[in-house]
Coordinates of C-alpha atoms in Angstrom, one line a residue:
M680 CA 111.3 0.9 39.6
Q681 CA 110.9 3.7 42.1
T682 CA 108.5 6.5 41.2
T683 CA 107.7 9.6 43.2
L684 CA 104.2 11.2 43.7
R685 CA 103.4 14.4 45.6
G686 CA 100.4 15.3 47.6
V687 CA 99.9 17.6 50.6
G688 CA 101.7 16.4 53.7
V689 CA 99.5 17.0 56.7
S690 CA 100.9 14.9 59.6
H691 CA 104.6 14.4 60.3
G692 CA 106.5 11.2 60.2
V693 CA 107.5 8.4 57.8
A694 CA 105.6 5.3 57.0
I695 CA 106.8 2.4 54.8
G696 CA 104.5 -0.5 54.1
E697 CA 102.2 -2.3 51.7
V698 CA 99.1 -0.6 50.3
R699 CA 95.7 -1.6 51.6
H700 CA 92.6 0.0 50.2
M701 CA 89.5 1.2 52.0
G702 CA 86.4 -1.0 51.4
T703 CA 84.3 0.0 48.4
A704 CA 81.3 2.2 48.8
V705 CA 77.8 0.8 49.4
L706 CA 76.1 -0.2 46.2
E707 CA 73.1 1.9 45.1
P708 CA 69.9 0.2 46.3
P709 CA 67.4 -0.9 43.6
A710 CA 64.7 1.6 42.7
K711 CA 61.6 -0.6 43.2
Q712 CA 58.1 0.6 44.2
I713 CA 56.3 -0.6 47.4
P714 CA 52.6 -0.8 48.0
A715 CA 51.1 2.2 49.8
E716 CA 50.2 0.0 52.8
E717 CA 53.9 -0.8 53.4
A718 CA 54.9 2.9 53.6
E719 CA 54.5 3.3 57.3
R720 CA 56.5 0.1 58.0
E721 CA 59.3 1.3 55.7
Q722 CA 59.4 4.7 57.3
G723 CA 59.8 3.0 60.7
R724 CA 62.7 1.0 59.3
A725 CA 64.4 4.1 58.1
R726 CA 64.0 5.9 61.4
Q727 CA 65.3 2.9 63.3
A728 CA 68.4 2.7 61.0
V729 CA 69.1 6.4 61.4
E730 CA 68.9 6.2 65.2
A731 CA 71.1 3.1 65.2
V732 CA 73.7 4.8 63.1
A733 CA 73.6 8.0 65.1
A734 CA 74.1 6.0 68.3
D735 CA 77.0 4.1 66.8
L736 CA 78.7 7.3 65.8
V737 CA 78.3 8.7 69.3
A738 CA 79.7 5.5 70.8
R739 CA 82.7 5.6 68.4
G740 CA 83.2 9.2 69.5
N741 CA 83.1 8.2 73.2
L742 CA 85.8 5.5 72.5
A743 CA 88.0 7.9 70.6
G744 CA 87.7 10.9 72.8
G745 CA 89.3 14.3 72.1
E746 CA 88.9 16.0 68.8
A747 CA 87.4 12.9 67.2
Q748 CA 84.6 12.8 69.7
H749 CA 83.4 16.3 68.7
V750 CA 83.6 15.5 65.0
L751 CA 81.6 12.2 65.3
E752 CA 79.0 13.8 67.5
A753 CA 78.5 16.5 64.8
Q754 CA 78.2 13.7 62.3
A755 CA 75.5 12.0 64.4
M756 CA 73.5 15.2 64.4
M757 CA 73.8 15.2 60.6
A758 CA 72.3 11.7 60.5
Q759 CA 69.3 12.9 62.5
D760 CA 68.7 16.1 60.6
P761 CA 64.9 16.7 60.7
E762 CA 64.8 18.1 57.1
L763 CA 66.6 15.1 55.7
M764 CA 64.3 12.7 57.6
A765 CA 61.2 14.6 56.4
D766 CA 62.5 14.2 52.8
V767 CA 63.1 10.4 53.4
D768 CA 59.5 10.1 54.8
R769 CA 58.1 11.9 51.7
R770 CA 60.0 9.7 49.3
I771 CA 58.8 6.5 51.1
A772 CA 55.2 7.8 51.1
V773 CA 55.2 7.9 47.3
G774 CA 56.6 4.4 46.9
S775 CA 60.3 4.2 47.7
T776 CA 61.8 1.5 49.9
A777 CA 63.4 2.7 53.1
E778 CA 66.9 2.2 51.7
R779 CA 66.1 3.9 48.4
G780 CA 64.4 6.8 50.1
V781 CA 67.5 7.4 52.3
Y782 CA 69.8 7.1 49.3
D783 CA 67.8 9.6 47.2
A784 CA 67.2 12.1 50.0
F785 CA 70.9 12.2 50.8
A786 CA 71.9 12.4 47.1
S787 CA 69.6 15.4 46.7
Y788 CA 71.1 17.2 49.7
R789 CA 74.6 16.2 48.6
A790 CA 74.1 17.8 45.1
L791 CA 72.7 20.9 46.7
L792 CA 75.8 21.4 48.9
A793 CA 78.4 20.4 46.3
G794 CA 76.8 22.5 43.5
A795 CA 76.3 25.6 45.6
G796 CA 80.0 25.8 46.5
E797 CA 79.2 26.7 50.0
Y798 CA 81.3 26.2 53.1
L799 CA 79.2 23.2 53.9
A800 CA 80.4 21.5 50.7
G801 CA 83.4 20.5 52.8
R802 CA 81.1 18.1 54.7
V803 CA 80.2 16.1 51.6
A804 CA 82.5 13.2 52.6
D805 CA 80.9 13.2 56.1
L806 CA 77.4 13.2 54.5
D807 CA 78.3 10.3 52.2
D808 CA 79.6 8.3 55.1
V809 CA 76.4 8.8 57.1
R810 CA 74.3 7.7 54.0
N811 CA 76.5 4.6 53.5
R812 CA 76.1 3.5 57.1
I813 CA 72.3 3.9 57.1
V814 CA 71.9 2.2 53.7
A815 CA 74.2 -0.7 54.7
R816 CA 72.2 -1.2 57.9
L817 CA 68.9 -1.3 55.9
L818 CA 70.3 -3.7 53.3
G819 CA 71.8 -5.9 56.0
V820 CA 75.3 -5.8 54.5
P821 CA 78.7 -5.1 56.2
M822 CA 79.7 -1.5 56.3
P823 CA 82.7 -0.8 54.1
G824 CA 85.5 0.6 56.0
V825 CA 89.1 0.0 57.2
P826 CA 90.4 -3.3 55.9
D827 CA 90.9 -6.4 58.0
S828 CA 94.7 -7.1 58.3
D829 CA 97.0 -8.7 60.8
E830 CA 100.0 -7.0 59.3
P831 CA 100.7 -3.3 59.4
Y832 CA 99.9 -1.4 56.2
V833 CA 99.5 2.0 54.6
L834 CA 95.8 2.8 54.1
I835 CA 94.7 4.3 50.7
A836 CA 91.2 5.9 50.3
R837 CA 89.4 8.5 48.2
D838 CA 88.7 10.3 51.5
L839 CA 88.4 9.1 55.1
A840 CA 85.3 9.7 57.0
P841 CA 85.7 10.8 60.6
A842 CA 84.2 7.6 61.9
D843 CA 87.0 5.6 60.2
T844 CA 89.9 7.9 61.0
A845 CA 88.9 8.3 64.7
L846 CA 89.3 4.6 65.5
L847 CA 92.4 3.8 63.3
D848 CA 94.8 1.5 65.2
P849 CA 98.2 3.2 64.9
T850 CA 99.9 -0.2 65.5
L851 CA 98.4 -1.5 62.3
V852 CA 97.8 1.7 60.2
L853 CA 101.3 3.0 59.6
G854 CA 100.1 6.0 57.7
F855 CA 97.4 6.9 55.2
V856 CA 97.0 8.6 51.8
T857 CA 93.8 10.1 50.4
E858 CA 92.9 11.4 46.9
E859 CA 90.8 14.2 48.4
G860 CA 90.8 16.5 51.4
G861 CA 93.0 19.4 52.4
P862 CA 95.5 20.4 55.1
T863 CA 92.6 21.5 57.4
S864 CA 90.1 18.7 56.6
H865 CA 88.8 16.4 59.3
S866 CA 91.1 13.6 58.1
A867 CA 94.1 15.8 58.4
I868 CA 93.2 17.1 61.9
L869 CA 92.5 13.7 63.2
A870 CA 95.7 12.3 61.7
R871 CA 97.7 14.8 63.6
A872 CA 95.9 14.0 66.8
L873 CA 96.7 10.3 66.3
G874 CA 100.3 11.0 65.3
V875 CA 99.9 9.0 62.1
P876 CA 101.9 10.2 59.0
A877 CA 99.4 11.3 56.4
V878 CA 99.3 12.8 52.9
V879 CA 96.1 14.1 51.3
A880 CA 95.0 15.6 48.0
L881 CA 97.1 13.0 46.0
P882 CA 95.4 12.6 42.6
G883 CA 95.4 8.9 41.4
A884 CA 96.1 7.5 44.9
G885 CA 93.3 5.0 44.3
E886 CA 95.2 3.5 41.3
L887 CA 98.0 2.2 43.5
A888 CA 97.7 -1.6 43.4
E889 CA 96.9 -3.5 46.6
G890 CA 100.1 -4.9 48.1
T891 CA 102.4 -2.3 46.5
V892 CA 105.1 -1.1 48.9
I893 CA 105.2 2.7 49.3
A894 CA 107.0 5.1 51.5
V895 CA 105.0 8.1 52.8
D896 CA 106.7 11.3 54.0
G897 CA 104.0 13.1 56.0
S898 CA 106.1 16.2 56.2
T899 CA 106.9 16.8 52.6
G900 CA 103.8 15.1 51.0
E901 CA 106.1 12.8 49.0
I902 CA 105.1 9.2 48.2
F903 CA 107.8 6.9 46.9
V904 CA 106.3 3.9 45.0
E905 CA 108.4 0.7 45.3
P906 CA 111.2 2.6 47.0
S907 CA 114.7 1.4 46.4
A908 CA 116.7 -0.1 49.3
E909 CA 118.8 3.1 49.4
K910 CA 115.6 5.3 49.7
R911 CA 114.1 3.1 52.4
A912 CA 117.4 3.2 54.4
E913 CA 117.6 7.0 53.9
M914 CA 114.0 7.6 55.1
E915 CA 114.4 5.1 58.1
S916 CA 117.6 6.8 59.1
S917 CA 116.0 10.2 58.9
A918 CA 113.0 9.1 60.9
A919 CA 115.3 7.6 63.6
A920 CA 117.4 10.8 63.8
R921 CA 114.2 12.8 64.1
K922 CA 112.9 10.6 66.9
A923 CA 116.1 10.9 68.8
A924 CA 116.1 14.7 68.4
L925 CA 112.5 14.8 69.6
S926 CA 113.4 12.8 72.7
A927 CA 116.3 15.1 73.5
S928 CA 114.3 18.3 73.1
T929 CA 112.5 19.3 76.3
G930 CA 111.5 22.5 78.1
P931 CA 109.9 25.8 76.9
G932 CA 109.9 26.7 73.2
A933 CA 112.8 29.0 72.2
T934 CA 115.2 29.7 69.4
S935 CA 118.9 28.7 69.8
D936 CA 119.8 32.2 71.0
G937 CA 117.2 32.1 73.7
H938 CA 114.3 34.0 72.1
K939 CA 111.2 32.6 73.9
V940 CA 108.3 31.3 71.8
P941 CA 105.7 29.6 74.1
L942 CA 104.4 26.4 72.5
L943 CA 100.8 25.8 73.4
A944 CA 98.2 23.1 72.6
N945 CA 95.0 23.2 70.7
I946 CA 92.3 21.2 72.5
G947 CA 88.7 20.5 72.1
G948 CA 87.9 19.6 75.8
P949 CA 89.2 17.9 78.9
A950 CA 89.8 14.7 77.1
D951 CA 92.6 16.3 75.1
V952 CA 94.5 17.6 78.2
P953 CA 96.6 14.5 79.0
A954 CA 98.2 14.4 75.6
A955 CA 98.9 18.2 75.8
V956 CA 100.6 17.8 79.2
A957 CA 102.6 14.8 78.0
A958 CA 103.9 16.7 75.0
G959 CA 105.1 19.5 77.3
A960 CA 102.6 22.1 76.3
E961 CA 103.2 25.4 78.1
G962 CA 99.5 26.0 78.2
V963 CA 96.5 26.0 75.9
G964 CA 96.5 28.4 72.9
L965 CA 93.1 27.4 71.6
F966 CA 90.4 25.8 73.8
R967 CA 87.5 25.1 71.4
T968 CA 84.3 25.2 73.5
E969 CA 82.0 23.9 70.8
F970 CA 82.1 20.3 72.2
L971 CA 79.8 21.4 75.1
F972 CA 77.2 22.9 72.8
L973 CA 77.1 20.1 70.2
D974 CA 75.7 17.6 72.7
D975 CA 72.3 19.2 72.3
S976 CA 71.6 21.4 69.3
K977 CA 68.2 22.5 70.8
Q978 CA 69.5 24.4 73.8
A979 CA 72.7 25.7 75.3
P980 CA 74.4 23.8 78.2
S981 CA 73.7 25.0 81.7
E982 CA 76.1 27.3 83.5
E983 CA 77.0 24.5 85.9
K984 CA 77.9 22.1 83.2
Q985 CA 80.1 24.7 81.5
I986 CA 81.9 25.6 84.8
A987 CA 82.8 21.9 85.4
A988 CA 84.2 21.4 81.9
Y989 CA 86.2 24.7 81.9
R990 CA 87.6 24.1 85.4
A991 CA 88.8 20.6 84.5
V992 CA 91.0 22.2 81.8
L993 CA 92.1 25.3 83.8
E994 CA 93.3 23.0 86.7
A995 CA 95.6 21.1 84.4
F996 CA 97.8 24.1 83.7
P997 CA 98.6 25.8 87.1
E998 CA 100.6 29.0 86.4
G999 CA 100.1 28.3 82.7
R1000 CA 98.3 30.2 80.0
V1001 CA 94.9 29.0 78.8
V1002 CA 93.2 30.8 75.9
V1003 CA 89.6 30.0 75.5
R1004 CA 87.6 30.7 72.3
V1005 CA 84.0 31.4 73.0
L1006 CA 81.4 29.4 71.0
D1007 CA 82.1 29.5 67.3
A1008 CA 78.7 28.3 65.9
G1009 CA 77.4 28.6 62.4
A1010 CA 78.6 27.4 58.9
D1011 CA 79.6 23.7 59.4
K1012 CA 78.6 23.8 63.1
P1013 CA 74.9 24.9 63.0
L1014 CA 72.9 25.0 66.3
D1015 CA 69.1 25.1 66.2
F1016 CA 68.8 27.5 69.0
L1017 CA 71.5 29.9 67.7
T1018 CA 72.1 29.9 64.0
P1019 CA 69.7 30.7 61.1
A1020 CA 68.5 27.7 59.2
D1021 CA 67.9 29.4 55.9
E1022 CA 71.1 31.3 55.2
P1023 CA 72.2 31.0 51.5
N1024 CA 75.9 31.0 52.4
P1025 CA 76.4 30.3 56.1
A1026 CA 80.2 30.8 56.0
L1027 CA 79.6 34.5 55.1
G1028 CA 76.6 35.0 57.3
V1029 CA 75.7 35.0 61.0
R1030 CA 78.6 32.9 62.4
G1031 CA 80.9 33.1 65.4
L1032 CA 80.8 36.3 67.3
R1033 CA 77.9 37.5 65.1
S1034 CA 75.7 34.7 66.4
L1035 CA 76.7 35.4 70.0
L1036 CA 75.9 39.1 69.7
D1037 CA 72.5 38.2 68.4
H1038 CA 72.0 36.0 71.4
P1039 CA 73.6 37.9 74.3
D1040 CA 72.2 35.5 76.9
V1041 CA 74.3 32.6 75.5
L1042 CA 77.4 34.7 75.5
R1043 CA 76.8 36.1 79.0
T1044 CA 76.3 32.6 80.4
Q1045 CA 79.5 31.3 78.8
L1046 CA 81.5 34.3 80.1
T1047 CA 80.0 34.0 83.6
A1048 CA 80.8 30.3 83.6
L1049 CA 84.4 31.0 82.6
A1050 CA 84.7 33.6 85.4
K1051 CA 83.5 31.2 88.0
A1052 CA 85.6 28.3 86.7
A1053 CA 88.8 30.4 87.1
E1054 CA 88.0 31.6 90.7
G1055 CA 90.8 30.7 93.1
L1056 CA 93.0 29.1 90.4
P1057 CA 96.6 30.4 89.6
V1058 CA 96.0 30.2 85.9
Y1059 CA 96.4 32.9 83.3
L1060 CA 93.0 32.9 81.7
E1061 CA 92.5 34.6 78.3
V1062 CA 89.3 34.7 76.4
M1063 CA 88.9 35.4 72.7
A1064 CA 86.1 35.9 70.2
P1065 CA 85.9 34.1 66.8
M1066 CA 85.3 35.9 63.5
V1067 CA 86.1 39.4 64.6
A1068 CA 85.8 41.7 61.6
D1069 CA 86.6 45.2 62.9
R1070 CA 87.0 47.4 66.0
A1071 CA 83.2 47.5 66.6
D1072 CA 83.2 43.7 66.9
A1073 CA 86.1 43.8 69.3
K1074 CA 84.5 46.5 71.5
A1075 CA 81.2 44.6 71.7
F1076 CA 83.1 41.5 72.9
A1077 CA 85.3 43.3 75.4
D1078 CA 82.2 45.1 76.8
A1079 CA 80.4 41.8 77.2
C1080 CA 83.5 40.3 79.0
R1081 CA 83.6 43.3 81.4
A1082 CA 79.8 43.1 82.0
A1083 CA 80.2 39.4 83.0
G1084 CA 82.8 40.3 85.6
L1085 CA 85.5 38.3 83.8
Q1086 CA 89.0 38.8 85.3
A1087 CA 91.0 37.8 82.2
K1088 CA 92.6 39.2 79.1
F1089 CA 90.2 39.7 76.2
G1090 CA 91.4 39.0 72.7
A1091 CA 90.3 38.7 69.1
M1092 CA 90.8 36.0 66.5
V1093 CA 92.2 37.2 63.2
E1094 CA 90.3 35.0 60.7
I1095 CA 88.9 37.6 58.4
P1096 CA 91.3 39.7 56.3
S1097 CA 89.8 42.9 57.4
A1098 CA 90.9 42.2 61.0
A1099 CA 94.5 41.8 59.8
L1100 CA 94.4 44.9 57.6
R1101 CA 93.0 46.9 60.6
A1102 CA 94.8 45.1 63.4
R1103 CA 95.9 48.3 65.2
S1104 CA 92.4 49.5 65.3
V1105 CA 91.1 46.2 66.7
L1106 CA 93.9 46.3 69.3
Q1107 CA 92.5 49.5 70.7
E1108 CA 89.7 47.3 72.3
V1109 CA 91.4 44.0 73.1
E1110 CA 94.7 42.9 74.6
F1111 CA 95.9 40.2 72.2
L1112 CA 95.4 38.7 68.7
S1113 CA 95.3 35.1 67.8
L1114 CA 95.6 34.1 64.1
G1115 CA 93.3 31.3 62.9
T1116 CA 95.2 30.6 59.8
N1117 CA 92.8 27.9 58.5
D1118 CA 89.8 30.3 58.2
L1119 CA 92.1 33.2 57.3
A1120 CA 93.4 31.3 54.3
Q1121 CA 89.8 30.3 53.3
Y1122 CA 88.6 33.9 53.3
T1123 CA 91.7 35.3 51.8
F1124 CA 91.7 33.0 48.8
A1125 CA 88.0 32.2 48.5
A1126 CA 89.0 28.6 48.8
D1127 CA 86.9 26.2 50.9
R1128 CA 89.1 24.6 53.5
Q1129 CA 87.6 21.1 53.0
V1130 CA 87.8 20.9 49.2
G1131 CA 90.8 19.1 47.8
A1132 CA 90.6 20.8 44.4
V1133 CA 91.6 24.1 45.9
S1134 CA 94.1 22.7 48.5
R1135 CA 97.0 24.7 47.0
L1136 CA 95.2 27.9 48.1
Q1137 CA 94.8 26.5 51.6
D1138 CA 98.6 26.0 51.9
P1139 CA 99.7 28.2 54.8
W1140 CA 102.9 29.0 53.0
Q1141 CA 101.0 31.2 50.5
P1142 CA 102.9 34.5 50.6
A1143 CA 99.7 36.5 50.7
L1144 CA 98.8 34.7 53.9
L1145 CA 102.2 35.4 55.4
D1146 CA 101.8 39.1 54.6
L1147 CA 98.6 39.1 56.7
V1148 CA 100.4 37.4 59.5
A1149 CA 103.2 39.9 59.4
M1150 CA 100.8 42.8 59.3
S1151 CA 99.0 41.5 62.4
A1152 CA 102.2 40.8 64.3
D1153 CA 103.6 44.2 63.4
A1154 CA 100.5 45.9 64.7
A1155 CA 100.6 44.0 68.0
K1156 CA 104.3 44.9 68.5
A1157 CA 103.5 48.5 67.8
E1158 CA 100.8 48.4 70.5
G1159 CA 102.9 46.5 73.0
K1160 CA 100.6 43.5 72.8
S1161 CA 100.8 39.8 71.8
C1162 CA 99.9 38.0 68.6
G1163 CA 99.9 34.2 68.5
V1164 CA 99.0 31.6 65.8
C1165 CA 96.5 28.9 66.7
G1166 CA 95.8 27.6 63.2
E1167 CA 97.3 24.5 61.8
A1168 CA 100.1 26.5 60.3
A1169 CA 101.8 26.4 63.6
S1170 CA 102.2 22.6 63.5
D1171 CA 104.6 22.8 60.5
P1172 CA 108.1 22.9 62.2
L1173 CA 109.7 24.9 59.3
L1174 CA 106.8 27.3 59.0
A1175 CA 106.9 27.7 62.8
C1176 CA 110.4 29.2 62.4
V1177 CA 109.0 31.5 59.7
L1178 CA 106.1 32.6 61.8
T1179 CA 108.6 33.4 64.6
G1180 CA 110.6 35.4 62.2
L1181 CA 107.4 37.3 61.2
G1182 CA 107.0 38.4 64.8
V1183 CA 104.5 36.0 66.1
T1184 CA 104.8 35.7 69.9
S1185 CA 103.4 32.2 70.6
L1186 CA 102.5 29.1 68.6
S1187 CA 99.6 26.7 69.3
M1188 CA 99.0 23.3 67.7
G1189 CA 97.9 19.8 68.1
A1190 CA 99.8 18.1 71.0
A1191 CA 101.5 15.6 68.7
S1192 CA 103.2 18.4 66.8
I1193 CA 104.8 20.2 69.8
P1194 CA 107.9 18.1 70.0
Y1195 CA 108.6 18.5 66.3
V1196 CA 108.2 22.3 66.5
R1197 CA 110.3 22.6 69.7
S1198 CA 113.1 20.6 68.3
T1199 CA 113.2 22.5 65.0
L1200 CA 112.9 26.0 66.5
A1201 CA 115.8 25.2 68.9
K1202 CA 118.2 24.8 65.9
Y1203 CA 118.0 28.4 64.6
T1204 CA 118.6 31.9 65.9
L1205 CA 115.9 34.6 65.8
A1206 CA 117.9 36.4 63.1
Q1207 CA 117.9 33.2 60.9
C1208 CA 114.1 32.9 61.4
E1209 CA 113.7 36.6 60.4
R1210 CA 115.7 36.1 57.2
A1211 CA 113.8 32.9 56.4
A1212 CA 110.5 34.9 56.9
S1213 CA 111.7 37.6 54.5
A1214 CA 112.7 35.1 51.9
A1215 CA 109.3 33.4 52.1
R1216 CA 107.4 36.6 51.7
A1217 CA 109.4 37.6 48.7
A1218 CA 108.3 34.4 46.9
D1219 CA 105.4 34.2 44.4
S1220 CA 104.0 30.8 45.4
A1221 CA 103.6 28.6 48.5
E1222 CA 106.2 26.1 47.1
E1223 CA 108.7 28.8 46.3
A1224 CA 108.2 30.3 49.8
R1225 CA 108.9 26.9 51.4
V1226 CA 112.0 26.3 49.3
A1227 CA 113.3 29.8 50.0
A1228 CA 112.9 29.5 53.7
Q1229 CA 114.5 26.1 53.8
A1230 CA 117.5 27.4 51.8
V1231 CA 118.0 30.2 54.3
L1232 CA 117.8 28.0 57.3
S1233 CA 120.1 25.4 55.8
G1234 CA 122.7 28.0 54.9
E1235 CA 122.5 27.5 51.2

């Protein structure tokens, strides 16, 4: 008998297939004591296992490329964290085996993060995965992970670690469902990059029996267990119609009455450029530059290395618009040479622009490299600062850009509610705004973007978040300037229409989402989008806002 479950849809598409579960977690190693004379040997075993796991993560990242590569490189750095390794050494010195020392050290750090409720708590799944890989290597047992199967299936897991998600084979993994995670978790971001339908934050997903046939709607978040023949036919027909519509939709983004809405791509580096070009991106709306800095947490990359990477991206979009975000370090992206190691709450501390203003040499080198990379190219370069709180922040960034001789537009990301509330003031110093809806939701609702338990507050359909978007867009219009969205909200086709109706002037998203957004936007007039936006803002919850907007656009 068909039953329906609902989670959070995070990656478009439909998948119908049998359930396969992720392998079980590594068993807890026995707590046995070792003689003192064996401590040095066990410490050596632990270090070798850590280095091997870190190297494997980096290798997986190199194979995956793009966004996945940056995530896995950050995870490799986590494996080699000197404080964690010092704790492992201490535990082995007082009698623990290598595997037990690793297990207990990671458990202690995990409890600290999870219990403190900090931004880094969102990396608990990543930490668990690193621990499991190290312990498995020390025990000499296979690493649990994606199941072996010759037939396509739908993958079910408590959560998916980046190392697993990055190398999923889309020809075998039709889609995936997780119990935890949120719309901006690593699993969600990588699913969109892969173009695999995915639903997260589905309580009880692990109870679905192996081999059960389910249908996954990655757009609505609905899961149909043992779907009827009629439901399967309906979903397959809908998927086929959507695919045909996507193929027929080409060219610049626009509403049906010709209102232009440039559709741009979010990228993490040169490796993401081919997919963006293939999807018809009109440029880059968010070029995350962290990938260059995560290679070595001890020092910033040279100016020459930065120039080469930036130019590779700029050359791919002649006559196009490329918006570069300067280094956003801190919180879940700590860098030894830049961010404090002892902050009680890194997400609310020295992060983003604050870190760069404390280290002006790092900012100056990056801005100078961007200026040199753009020399002689017919590209429209725009550079923006992360985590701008007020006009003083915006002025400090604009002054730094001018001092570096940068011939580009300077902008500010709106990720902190104060920047939205005082957007007209911020716009006295910069030429454009770009809304990072992931962090803006996190700070608006005090809801960690990686914690599944608060995923409803991370839903970009929340009316309070839409109010902040409208406030920013209205301010930009009043100042004759632009206001784009580069957060994951832009990848939702229906919400893209609402954002357009709110006055947003461009939308940037993962490349896989661009055809969906282009096709949907082309169905409606600007006036319809505006009415849908008004209906969504008048609602009292995210779900009511979504339903209200859909009702307007469908003519109900």
